[in-house]
XYZ file of C-alpha atoms in Angstrom:
457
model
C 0.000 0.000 0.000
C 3.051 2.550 1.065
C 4.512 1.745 -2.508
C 0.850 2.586 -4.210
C 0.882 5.625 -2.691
C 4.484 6.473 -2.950
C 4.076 5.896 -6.798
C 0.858 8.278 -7.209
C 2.253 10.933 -5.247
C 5.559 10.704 -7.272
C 3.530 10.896 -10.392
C 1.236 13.835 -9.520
C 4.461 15.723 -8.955
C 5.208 15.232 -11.935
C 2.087 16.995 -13.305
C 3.406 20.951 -14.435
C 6.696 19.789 -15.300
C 7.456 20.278 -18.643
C 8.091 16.621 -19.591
C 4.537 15.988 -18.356
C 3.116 18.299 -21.315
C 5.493 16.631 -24.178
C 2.952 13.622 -24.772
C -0.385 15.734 -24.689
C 1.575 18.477 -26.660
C 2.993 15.718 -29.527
C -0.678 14.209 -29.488
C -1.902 17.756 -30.634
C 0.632 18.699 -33.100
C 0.087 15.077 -34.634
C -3.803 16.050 -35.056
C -3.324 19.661 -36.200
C -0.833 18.344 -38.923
C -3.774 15.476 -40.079
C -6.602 18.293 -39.356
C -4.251 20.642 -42.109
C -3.572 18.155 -44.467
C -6.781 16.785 -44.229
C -8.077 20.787 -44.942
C -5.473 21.112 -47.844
C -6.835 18.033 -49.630
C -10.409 19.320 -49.215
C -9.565 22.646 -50.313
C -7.448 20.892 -53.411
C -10.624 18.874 -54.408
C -13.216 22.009 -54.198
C -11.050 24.144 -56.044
C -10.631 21.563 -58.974
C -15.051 21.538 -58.531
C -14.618 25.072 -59.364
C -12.277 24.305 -62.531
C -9.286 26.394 -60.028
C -6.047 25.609 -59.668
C -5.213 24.147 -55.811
C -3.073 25.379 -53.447
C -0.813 22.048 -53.568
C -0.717 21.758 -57.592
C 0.274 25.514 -57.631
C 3.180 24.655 -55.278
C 4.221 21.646 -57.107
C 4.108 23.224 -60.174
C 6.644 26.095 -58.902
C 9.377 23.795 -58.171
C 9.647 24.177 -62.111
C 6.909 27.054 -63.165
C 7.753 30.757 -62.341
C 6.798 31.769 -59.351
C 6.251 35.140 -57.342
C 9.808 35.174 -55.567
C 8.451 37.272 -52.510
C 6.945 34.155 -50.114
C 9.511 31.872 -51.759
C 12.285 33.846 -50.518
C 10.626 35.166 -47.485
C 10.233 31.507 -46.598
C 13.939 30.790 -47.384
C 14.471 33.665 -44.740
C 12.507 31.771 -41.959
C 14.315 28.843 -42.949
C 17.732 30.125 -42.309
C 16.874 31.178 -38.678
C 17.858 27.752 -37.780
C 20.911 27.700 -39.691
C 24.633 29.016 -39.056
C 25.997 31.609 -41.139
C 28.146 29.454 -43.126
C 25.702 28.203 -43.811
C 23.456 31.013 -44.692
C 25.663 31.922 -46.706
C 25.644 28.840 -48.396
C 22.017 28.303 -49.102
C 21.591 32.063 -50.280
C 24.378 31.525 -52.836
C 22.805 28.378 -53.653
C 19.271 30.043 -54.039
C 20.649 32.218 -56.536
C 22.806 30.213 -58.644
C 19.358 28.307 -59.116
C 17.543 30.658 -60.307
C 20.447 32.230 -62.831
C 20.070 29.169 -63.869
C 16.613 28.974 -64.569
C 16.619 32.225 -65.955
C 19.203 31.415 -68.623
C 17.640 27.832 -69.461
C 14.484 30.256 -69.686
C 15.766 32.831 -71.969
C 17.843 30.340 -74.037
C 14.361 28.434 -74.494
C 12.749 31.714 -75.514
C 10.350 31.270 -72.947
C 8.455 34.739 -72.055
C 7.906 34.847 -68.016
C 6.182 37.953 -66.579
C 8.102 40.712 -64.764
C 7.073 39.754 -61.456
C 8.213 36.206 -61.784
C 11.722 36.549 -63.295
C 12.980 34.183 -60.226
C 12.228 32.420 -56.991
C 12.804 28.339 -58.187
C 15.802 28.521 -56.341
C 14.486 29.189 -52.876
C 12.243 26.548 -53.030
C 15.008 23.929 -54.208
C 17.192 24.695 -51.221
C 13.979 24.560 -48.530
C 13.380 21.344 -50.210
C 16.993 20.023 -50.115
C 17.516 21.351 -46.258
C 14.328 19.017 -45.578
C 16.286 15.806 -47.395
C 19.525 16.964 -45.627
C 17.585 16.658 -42.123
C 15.935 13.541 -42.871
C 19.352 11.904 -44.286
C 22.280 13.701 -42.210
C 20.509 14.670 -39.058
C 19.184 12.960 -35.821
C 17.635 13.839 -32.741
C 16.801 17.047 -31.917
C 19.435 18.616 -35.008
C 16.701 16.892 -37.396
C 13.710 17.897 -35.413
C 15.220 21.693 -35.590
C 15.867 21.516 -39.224
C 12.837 20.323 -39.815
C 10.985 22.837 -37.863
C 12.711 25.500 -39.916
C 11.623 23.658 -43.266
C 8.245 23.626 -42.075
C 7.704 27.086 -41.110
C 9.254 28.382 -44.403
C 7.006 25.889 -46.441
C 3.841 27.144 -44.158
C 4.584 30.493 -45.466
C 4.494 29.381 -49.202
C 1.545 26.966 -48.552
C -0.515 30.220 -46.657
C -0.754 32.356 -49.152
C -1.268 30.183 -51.689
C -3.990 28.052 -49.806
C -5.110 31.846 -49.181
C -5.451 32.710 -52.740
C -7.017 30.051 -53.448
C -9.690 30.374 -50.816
C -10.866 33.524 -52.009
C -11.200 32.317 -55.376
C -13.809 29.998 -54.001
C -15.278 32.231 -51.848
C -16.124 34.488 -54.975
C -17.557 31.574 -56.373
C -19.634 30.098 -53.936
C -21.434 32.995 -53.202
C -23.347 34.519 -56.006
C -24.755 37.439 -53.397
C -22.729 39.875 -51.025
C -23.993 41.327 -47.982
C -22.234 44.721 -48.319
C -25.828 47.240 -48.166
C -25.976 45.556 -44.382
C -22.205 46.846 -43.520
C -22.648 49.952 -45.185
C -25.518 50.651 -43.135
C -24.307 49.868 -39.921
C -21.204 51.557 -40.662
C -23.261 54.922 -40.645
C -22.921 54.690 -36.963
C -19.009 55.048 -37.517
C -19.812 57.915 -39.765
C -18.460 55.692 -42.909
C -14.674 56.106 -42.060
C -14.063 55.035 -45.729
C -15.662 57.423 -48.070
C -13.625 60.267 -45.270
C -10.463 58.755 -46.004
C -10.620 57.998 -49.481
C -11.679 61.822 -49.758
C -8.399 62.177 -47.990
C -6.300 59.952 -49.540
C -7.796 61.675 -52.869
C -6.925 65.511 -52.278
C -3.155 64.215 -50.642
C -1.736 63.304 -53.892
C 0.068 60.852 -55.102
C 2.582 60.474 -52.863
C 1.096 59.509 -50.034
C -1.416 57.330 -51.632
C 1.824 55.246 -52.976
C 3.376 55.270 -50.054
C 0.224 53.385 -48.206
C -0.383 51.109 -51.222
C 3.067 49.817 -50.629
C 2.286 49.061 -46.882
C -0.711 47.389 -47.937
C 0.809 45.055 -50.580
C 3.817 44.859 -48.603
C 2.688 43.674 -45.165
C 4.166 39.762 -45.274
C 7.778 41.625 -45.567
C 6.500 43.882 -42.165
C 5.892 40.340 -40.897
C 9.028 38.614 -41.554
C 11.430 41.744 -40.260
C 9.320 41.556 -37.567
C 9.731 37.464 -36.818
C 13.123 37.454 -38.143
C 14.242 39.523 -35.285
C 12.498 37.560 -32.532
C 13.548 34.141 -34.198
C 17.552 35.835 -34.210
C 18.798 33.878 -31.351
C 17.172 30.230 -32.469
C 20.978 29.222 -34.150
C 22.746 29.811 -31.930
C 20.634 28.210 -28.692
C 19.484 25.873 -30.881
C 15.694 25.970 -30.183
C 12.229 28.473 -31.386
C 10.726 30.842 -28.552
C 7.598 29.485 -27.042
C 5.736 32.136 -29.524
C 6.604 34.328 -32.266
C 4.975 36.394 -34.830
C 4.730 33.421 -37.261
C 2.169 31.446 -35.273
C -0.255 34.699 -35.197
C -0.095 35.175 -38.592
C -0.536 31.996 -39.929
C -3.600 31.301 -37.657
C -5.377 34.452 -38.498
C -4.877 33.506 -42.393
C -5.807 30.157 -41.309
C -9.181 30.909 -39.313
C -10.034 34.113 -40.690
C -11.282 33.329 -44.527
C -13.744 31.072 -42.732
C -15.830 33.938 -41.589
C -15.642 34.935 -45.769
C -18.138 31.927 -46.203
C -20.344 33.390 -43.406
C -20.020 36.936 -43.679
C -19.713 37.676 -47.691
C -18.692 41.472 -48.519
C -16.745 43.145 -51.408
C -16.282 46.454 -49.372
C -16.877 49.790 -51.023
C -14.954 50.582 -53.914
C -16.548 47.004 -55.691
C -20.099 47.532 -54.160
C -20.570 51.079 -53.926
C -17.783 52.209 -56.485
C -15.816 51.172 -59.789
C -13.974 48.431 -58.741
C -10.079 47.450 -58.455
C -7.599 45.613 -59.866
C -9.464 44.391 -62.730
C -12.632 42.991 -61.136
C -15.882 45.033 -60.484
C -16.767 48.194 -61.858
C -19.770 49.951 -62.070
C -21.889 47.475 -64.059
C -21.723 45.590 -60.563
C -22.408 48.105 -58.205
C -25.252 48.991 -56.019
C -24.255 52.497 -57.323
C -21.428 54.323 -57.818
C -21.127 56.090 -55.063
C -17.784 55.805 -53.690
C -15.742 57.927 -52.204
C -17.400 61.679 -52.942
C -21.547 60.359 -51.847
C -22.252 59.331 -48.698
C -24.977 55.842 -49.560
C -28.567 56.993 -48.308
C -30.328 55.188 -45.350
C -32.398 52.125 -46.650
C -33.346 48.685 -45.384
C -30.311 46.579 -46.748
C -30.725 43.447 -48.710
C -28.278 40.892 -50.237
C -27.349 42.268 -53.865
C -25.594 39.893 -56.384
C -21.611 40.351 -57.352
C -18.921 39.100 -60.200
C -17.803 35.712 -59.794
C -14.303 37.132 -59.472
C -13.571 39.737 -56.744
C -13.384 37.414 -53.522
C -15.622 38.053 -50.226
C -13.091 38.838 -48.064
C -13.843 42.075 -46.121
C -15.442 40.496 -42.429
C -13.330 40.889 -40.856
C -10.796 42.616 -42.058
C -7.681 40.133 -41.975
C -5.207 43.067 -43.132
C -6.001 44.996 -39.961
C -5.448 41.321 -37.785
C -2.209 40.585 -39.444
C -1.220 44.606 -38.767
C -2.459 44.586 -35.267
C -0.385 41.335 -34.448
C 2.731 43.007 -36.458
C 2.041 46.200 -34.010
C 1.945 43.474 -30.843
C 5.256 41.619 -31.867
C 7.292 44.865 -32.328
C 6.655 46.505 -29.127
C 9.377 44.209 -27.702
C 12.117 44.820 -30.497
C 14.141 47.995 -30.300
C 13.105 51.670 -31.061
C 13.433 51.626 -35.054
C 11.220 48.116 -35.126
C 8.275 49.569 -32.569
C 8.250 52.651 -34.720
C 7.852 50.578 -37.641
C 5.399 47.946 -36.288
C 3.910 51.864 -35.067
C 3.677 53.197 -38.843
C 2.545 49.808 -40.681
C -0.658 49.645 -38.460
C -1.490 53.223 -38.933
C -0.621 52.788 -42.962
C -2.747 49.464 -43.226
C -5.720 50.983 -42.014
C -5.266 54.069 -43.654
C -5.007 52.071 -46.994
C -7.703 49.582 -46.237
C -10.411 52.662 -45.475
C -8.434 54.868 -48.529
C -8.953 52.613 -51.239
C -12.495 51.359 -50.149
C -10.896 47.675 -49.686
C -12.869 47.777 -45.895
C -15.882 49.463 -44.060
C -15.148 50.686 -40.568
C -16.818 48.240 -39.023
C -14.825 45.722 -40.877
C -11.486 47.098 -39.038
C -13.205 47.011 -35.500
C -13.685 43.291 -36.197
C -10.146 43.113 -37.322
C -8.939 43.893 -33.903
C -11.052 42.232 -31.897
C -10.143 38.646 -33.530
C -6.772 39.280 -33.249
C -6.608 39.837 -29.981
C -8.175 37.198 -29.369
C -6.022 34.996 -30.958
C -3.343 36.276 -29.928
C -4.333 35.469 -26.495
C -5.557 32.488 -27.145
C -1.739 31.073 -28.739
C 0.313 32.851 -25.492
C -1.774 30.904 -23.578
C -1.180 27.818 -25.426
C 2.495 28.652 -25.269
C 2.637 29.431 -21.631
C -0.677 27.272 -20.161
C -4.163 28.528 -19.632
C -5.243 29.634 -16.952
C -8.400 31.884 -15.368
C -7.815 35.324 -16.960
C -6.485 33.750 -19.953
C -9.818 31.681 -20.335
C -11.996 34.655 -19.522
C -10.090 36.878 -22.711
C -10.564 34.544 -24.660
C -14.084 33.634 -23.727
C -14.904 37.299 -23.950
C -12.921 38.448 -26.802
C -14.722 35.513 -28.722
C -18.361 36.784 -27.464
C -17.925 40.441 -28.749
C -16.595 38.947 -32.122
C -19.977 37.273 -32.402
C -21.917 39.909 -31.198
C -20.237 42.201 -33.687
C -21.089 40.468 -36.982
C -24.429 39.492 -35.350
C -25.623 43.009 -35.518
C -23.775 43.879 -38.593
C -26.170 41.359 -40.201
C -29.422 42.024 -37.481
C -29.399 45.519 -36.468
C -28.165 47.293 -39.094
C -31.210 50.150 -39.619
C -30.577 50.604 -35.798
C -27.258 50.887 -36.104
C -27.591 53.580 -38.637
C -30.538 55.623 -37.387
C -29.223 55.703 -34.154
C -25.445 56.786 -34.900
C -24.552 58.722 -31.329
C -25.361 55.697 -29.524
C -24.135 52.439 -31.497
C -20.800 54.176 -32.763
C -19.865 55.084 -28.884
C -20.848 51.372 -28.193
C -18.827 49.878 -31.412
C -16.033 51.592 -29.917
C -16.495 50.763 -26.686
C -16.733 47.270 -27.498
C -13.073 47.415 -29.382
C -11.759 49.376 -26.348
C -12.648 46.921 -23.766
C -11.177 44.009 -25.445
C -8.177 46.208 -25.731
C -8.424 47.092 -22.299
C -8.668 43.467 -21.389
C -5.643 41.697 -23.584
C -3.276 43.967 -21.883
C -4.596 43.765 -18.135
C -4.565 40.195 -18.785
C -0.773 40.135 -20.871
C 0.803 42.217 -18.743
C -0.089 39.789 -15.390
C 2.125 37.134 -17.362
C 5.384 39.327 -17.752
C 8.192 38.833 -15.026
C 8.342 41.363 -12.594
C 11.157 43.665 -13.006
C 14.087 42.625 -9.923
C 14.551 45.518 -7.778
C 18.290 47.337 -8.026
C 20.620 45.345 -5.249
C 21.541 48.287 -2.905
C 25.158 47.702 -2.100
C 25.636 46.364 0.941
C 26.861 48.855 4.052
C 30.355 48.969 4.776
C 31.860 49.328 8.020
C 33.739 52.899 8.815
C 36.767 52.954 8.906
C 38.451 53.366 12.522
C-alpha cells in the first residue's frame, strides 16, 4: 500500500513539469498536422469543382513554373533562422545560382515569363533540399530543428497560396454579397471610408503610394518583424515558445472562414468602380464611392462578379497589422516605430482605397486579440484570466457580426449611440488583452543596494 501511494504521489508531482506536457503536446501537433492536411486536400478537391487551380498543384508546379519570388524567398528567410551563417551563406548563394540558372535555361528556351516572376525556383530547391539533408544527415533534436525551420518556411508558401485560393472559391460560392448591411451599420461610424478615401484623394500621389506599398507589402512587415524575434534560435538551438509566425498563420488560417459566413466586397466594388481588374460599375449597387455618402435604406443581399473574392469580415489586413504592431513593441526603437507606422498605414489604406468598411477594421482587432491570447496561452498554459479573454474576446466577435447582419437600420438611425458602443466594445477588449498580458510578464528585480560597509576606525 506505502509503494501505491508512494508511486501516485511521485507521479502527480510530476504533473506541471514540462516533460509531463510533451505527450499531450505531440498528441496535438500530430492532429493539427492530419486536421491541415486533411483541410489542404479538401480545399485541393473544391477548387478543382470550381475548374481552379489548388493550393498544392500551384506549389508543385513552382518547383519548375515561375513563381512570385516574394513568399519563396521570405520563406527561405525563416528557414535560415535555424541555420549558421556558413551556412546562410551557403544556401543564399545556392538560391541564386538556381535561379540564374533557370533564368538562362528560360531565356535560351525563348520562354516569355512575366516581370514579377523573373525568379524564386531557387528558394524553393534549397527549402526542399535542407528538408532531405535533415531527414538523411541529421538525428535527434538537429533533425527535429531543421525540420521545424523547413516547415515554417514551407507554411509560409503553402498560406498564401492556400489563401489565394480560398478567395477564389469564396467568390464563387457565393453569387450574393452582404455589403448594403455593412454599409448601413457603418453609418454609426460615420463611414470612415468614403472620409479617407476623400483624404487619400486631395493628398496626392505620394502619399497614396506610399500606403499602397504598406498594404501590398505587409508579409515583408511580418518577416522583419519574426526574423528579429527568431535571431537567437541558431545559436541556442531551439524556437521561442511564440513568435509572430504562429499569429499570422492562424489568423490567415481561421479568418477566410468567416468569408463563407459573412460575404462582402467592401466599397470601392459595391458602392464604387472596382479594383484591380474585377468590379466596376456594371456591378455596383451604385457608384457612389468615395465623394456620396450611400442613403439610409433597409439593406438586402445584392448579387456580385464571380471574381472579386468576399473577403472584407473581418478585415484580416487589420489582424495581421495589429499582431505586427503586438510583436514589435518588444524589439528595439526603429522596429516599434515601424510595427507603429505599418498599423497606422494598413488601415489608412484599407479605409483609402475602399478595400474595408469601418466596421470591418473594429472586427479586425477584436479577432486578433483574441487569438493572440488564445496562442500565449497555449504557449505558456491557460489559466483563469487567460480563459476569460478569450471567452470574452470571442463573445464580442460574435456579437459584432451578429448586428452587422441584425441591427443594421438601428445601427444607422441611431449613430450617437451604437458608434460610442462599437467603440467601446473594441476598447474593452483592448483594455482586457493587456490587463490580462501584462499579469504574465516577469516582474522587473529591484536594483541590489550595495551592501553597508563598516567605517573605517
Amino acid at each position: 500500500m506505502i509503494t501505491i501511494v508512494s508511486r501516485v504521489l511521485s507521479r502527480t508531482n510530476r504533473i506541471g513539469k514540462p516533460g509531463a506536457w510533451r505527450q499531450p503536446r505531440a498528441i496535438l501537433w500530430a492532429v493539427a498536422g492530419v486536421a491541415t492536411l486533411g483541410f489542404l486536400i479538401a480545399l485541393e478537391i473544391t477548387a478543382h469543382h470550381y475548374g481552379l487551380p489548388g493550393p498544392m498543384a500551384t506549389q508543385a508546379k513552382e518547383v519548375i513554373l515561375p513563381p512570385k519570388p516574394g513568399p519563396l524567398y521570405g520563406g527561405l528567410a525563416l528557414t535560415m533562422v535555424v541555420l549558421t551563417w556558413r551556412q546562410r551563406f551557403i544556401a543564399a548563394g545556392a538560391a541564386i545560382g538556381i535561379d540564374l540558372v533557370f533564368t538562362l535555361v528560360r531565356w535560351a528556351a525563348g520562354i516569355e515569363v512575366p516581370e514579377d516572376r523573373l525568379f524564386g525556383n531557387g528558394a524553393m530547391w534549397v527549402m526542399l533540399g535542407c528538408a532531405v539533408i535533415a531527414l538523411t544527415r541529421r538525428t535527434g533534436n538537429e533533425r527535429a530543428l531543421l525540420l521545424k525551420g523547413v516547415g515554417l518556411g514551407l507554411l509560409l508558401v503553402t498560406g498564401r497560396k492556400t489563401g489565394d485560393t480560398w478567395l477564389l472559391i469564396t467568390s464563387k460560392a457565393h453569387p450574393t454579397v452582404l455589403d448594403p448591411y455593412v454599409a448601413t451599420a457603418d453609418h454609426a461610424l460615420g463611414n470612415p471610408s468614403w472620409l479617407v478615401g476623400r483624404a487619400l484623394d486631395a493628398a496626392g500621389p505620394i502619399p497614396t503610394q506610399i500606403v499602397a506599398v504598406v498594404y501590398a507589402q505587409l508579409a515583408v512587415a511580418a518577416v522583419v518583424v519574426a526574423l528579429y524575434q527568431l535571431r537567437k534560435v541558431a545559436a541556442e538551438r531551439r524556437f521561442p515558445g511564440h513568435h509572430l509566425v504562429r499569429t499570422f498563420l492562424v489568423i490567415g488560417l481561421v479568418g477566410p472562414a468567416f468569408y463563407m459566413i459573412f460575404p462582402v466586397v467592401g466599397p470601392v466594388f459595391a458602392y464604387g468602380p472596382g479594383a484591380s481588374g474585377t468590379g466596376g460599375p456594371e456591378w455596383a449597387l451604385i457608384n457612389l464611392w468615395p465623394h456620396t455618402l450611400p442613403s439610409i435604406s433597409p439593406p438586402h443581399p445584392m448579387p456580385y462578379d464571380g471574381i472579386t473574392p468576399r473577403n472584407c469580415m473581418p478585415s484580416l489586413h487589420t489582424a495581421w497589422a495589429v499582431a505586427i504592431f503586438i510583436h514589435s513593441r518588444k524589439g528595439p526603437r526603429l522596429l516599434r516605430y515601424g510595427g507603429t507606422f505599418w498599423l497606422i498605414a494598413t488601415l489608412t489604406a484599407t479605409l483609402g482605397f475602399g478595400y474595408h468598411y469601418g466596421v470591418d477594421l473594429i472586427a479586425g482587432v477584436v479577432f486578433a486579440l483574441t487569438i493572440e491570447t488564445a496562442l500565449r496561452s497555449f504557449d505558456r498554459g491557460w489559466n483563469r484570466s487567460a480563459i476569460q479573454m478569450v471567452a470574452y474576446g470571442t463573445t464580442v466577435f460574435a456579437a459584432l457580426l451578429v448586428s452587422y447582419r441584425y441591427l443594421p437600420m438601428e445601427m444607422a438611425t441611431h449613430p450617437w449611440v451604437f458608434g460610442p458602443l462599437l467603440l467601446l466594445a473594441m476598447a474593452s477588449v483592448i483594455h482586457v488583452y493587456v490587463r490580462t498580458t501584462r499579469r504574465w510578464e516577469p516582474a522587473t528585480a529591484p536594483t541590489p543596494r550595495p551592501e553597508p560597509q563598516p567605517e573605517p576606525v
